Amino acid sequence: MRFHAEPIEFERQPGSGAPVWRGRAADAEDWLRFAISVHRHEGRLCALWGSDERAHGAGFRVHAVFALAEGWQYLTLDLPADNPVYPDLSGIFAAANRMQRATFDLVGIRHDGEDQRPWLRHGGWPADWFPLRHDAGDPPPWENQPTDYDFVRVGGEGAHEIPVGPIHAGIIEPGHFRFTVVGERVLRLEQRLGYQHKGIECRLAGADFAVGAKLVGRVSGDSTCAFAWAYADAIEAACAVTPPPRALAIRALLLERERIANHLGDLGALGNDAALAFGLSQFFRLKEDWVRLNAEVFGHRFLMDTIVPGGVAVDVDAAKIAALVAQCDEIGRAVKELQRIYDAHSGLQDRFLTTGPIDTALAQELSLSGMAARATGMLLDARCHRHGYEPPPPWNKLAVRPATAETGDVAARAAVRFAEIYESLRLIRLLGADLPDGETRCTVSPVPGAAGVGIVEGWRGEVIVGVQLGPDGRIARCHPHDPSWQAWPALEHAVLRDIVPDFPLINKSFNLSYSGQDI
């Protein structure tokens, strides 16, 4: 299959996951032409990473996942071992910038663009040592010292900088925000992330499927179901396995419970950031009830290790389903009452409305996905039917209704969260009422040398996992991609029309993952 008359032949990957077509660019010109074609057709760049193929007698390889109306295109380009350079995509897709810089830090393959600043390397290892190369060995002796970072400077009368972080109040992970302001008005925000690089991709090399599931499920703890499902989809696509229908339904049930838990917590935190502590206490009471039932029914408050390659590691009987459905009714009533209070609270609405706006054009330009994109009016949800797109099972039988808003501000992101809670409660009821009988897991036999990509609509947006198996059938390369990669730059734009004290509220309305990109 070809897209837009471009010469690259694509083939749809097997498995039960989201529709993904795999292709290989013959050369750098094909790579660049296809990226331009995707952009011209209002497509997005969803992920980009690199791999070292020299152990198999080849060179290096750069991987990218694009999105078009029909689904996703997984494209690779082989690079020579002695000069692994590929065309810069950041002039076409702004989202490529940080991903390309991180790829060089980890694998040592370089884009030919201008911005060559490090992204994940903060002085923790030498500039000429690349941890994801197969012959990297143990880290060399190296004194870990903070390095300078070349922030873009903004001049002019009255302009000054306010540095925030990387150490923050509370227990959130580190991130640095460099504000340039005049008075209180923000002229520019530039972020510096990657302070807590965990080395997960390095740890995944050589792992078996079970270890891989545990590691990927911990990339970002608030999205453990989305990452575990995307990883399972990637493994199942590589090994041409389709999980039982009951397993897919339980995966969906788990994912929707994860979505609701996060929205409950964030709606409470948004109220707190707008001086409505009552909202924080009430929503966190609901969230606590929600995760306690998770622990009772599925054995873990955050549902970790419940989704595995081949199916699920948990099951539910009639009594558990009844408990889950009954809680949906209780939570639904409570959230409606809290939404009535939020909507009627003039002080809260004054803080929410017109604060931190982004528009559809910017969301498209930044390849944004998920809740923040839908708050600008984009009908973008991997679970939903749209023209030319058929969602994977079990979503194709559930008629999922996408939640959208128009204004793209804090109020819109809050409104989408409320709407998604109601829709997820409906989906859980539907899944519980018609849960298929049968097995919950099937055997997945490794296929040496195979590859797959999994894509799942997590609560924050598209979670993507790419997997390459080695000759021994174990994981040779695995790249987990959090949607925060695309959303962090959107936050830089959202704050520009506001004042510095609004930043915590705007930041919370996105609630992006540090951990998801500090992999």
Short mmCIF file of N, CA, C and O in Angstrom, two decimals, residues 2 22 44 106 122 308 333 357 361 425 472 480 499 513 518:
data_model
loop_
_atom_site.label_atom_id
_atom_site.label_comp_id
_atom_site.label_asym_id
_atom_site.label_seq_id
_atom_site.Cartn_x
_atom_site.Cartn_y
_atom_site.Cartn_z
N ARG A 2 0.47 2.24 -0.79
CA ARG A 2 1.19 3.51 -0.81
C ARG A 2 0.28 4.63 -0.30
O ARG A 2 -0.94 4.56 -0.43
N ARG A 22 3.69 -0.56 8.07
CA ARG A 22 5.14 -0.50 8.19
C ARG A 22 5.78 -0.33 6.82
O ARG A 22 5.40 -1.00 5.86
N ARG A 44 0.56 14.02 11.40
CA ARG A 44 1.34 14.37 12.58
C ARG A 44 2.58 13.46 12.68
O ARG A 44 2.59 12.35 12.16
N LEU A 106 21.43 9.31 23.07
CA LEU A 106 21.37 7.90 23.48
C LEU A 106 22.02 6.95 22.48
O LEU A 106 22.60 5.94 22.87
N HIS A 122 22.80 15.46 30.62
CA HIS A 122 23.01 16.64 31.46
C HIS A 122 24.40 16.60 32.10
O HIS A 122 24.56 17.06 33.23
N VAL A 308 -0.62 -7.82 30.12
CA VAL A 308 0.61 -8.52 29.74
C VAL A 308 0.50 -8.96 28.28
O VAL A 308 -0.61 -9.05 27.73
N ARG A 333 -22.83 10.37 39.97
CA ARG A 333 -23.68 11.33 40.68
C ARG A 333 -22.83 12.40 41.38
O ARG A 333 -23.13 13.60 41.33
N PRO A 357 -4.62 29.65 26.71
CA PRO A 357 -5.26 29.09 25.50
C PRO A 357 -4.24 28.63 24.44
O PRO A 357 -3.16 29.21 24.30
N ALA A 361 -4.82 25.32 15.22
CA ALA A 361 -3.67 25.40 14.30
C ALA A 361 -2.38 25.08 15.03
O ALA A 361 -1.51 24.36 14.50
N LEU A 425 -17.29 6.25 32.31
CA LEU A 425 -18.24 5.53 33.18
C LEU A 425 -19.24 4.74 32.33
O LEU A 425 -19.57 3.59 32.63
N ASP A 472 17.70 -13.97 19.23
CA ASP A 472 17.34 -14.91 20.28
C ASP A 472 15.88 -14.77 20.72
O ASP A 472 15.44 -15.46 21.66
N PRO A 480 9.53 3.31 24.44
CA PRO A 480 8.21 3.78 24.90
C PRO A 480 8.12 5.30 24.73
O PRO A 480 9.05 6.03 25.11
N ILE A 499 0.12 35.80 32.85
CA ILE A 499 1.13 36.27 33.78
C ILE A 499 1.74 35.08 34.52
O ILE A 499 1.15 33.99 34.56
N SER A 513 3.86 14.64 31.83
CA SER A 513 4.71 13.67 32.52
C SER A 513 6.18 14.02 32.34
O SER A 513 6.68 14.07 31.22
N ASP A 518 11.71 11.33 30.52
CA ASP A 518 13.02 11.14 31.12
C ASP A 518 13.38 9.66 31.13
O ASP A 518 13.87 9.14 32.13
#
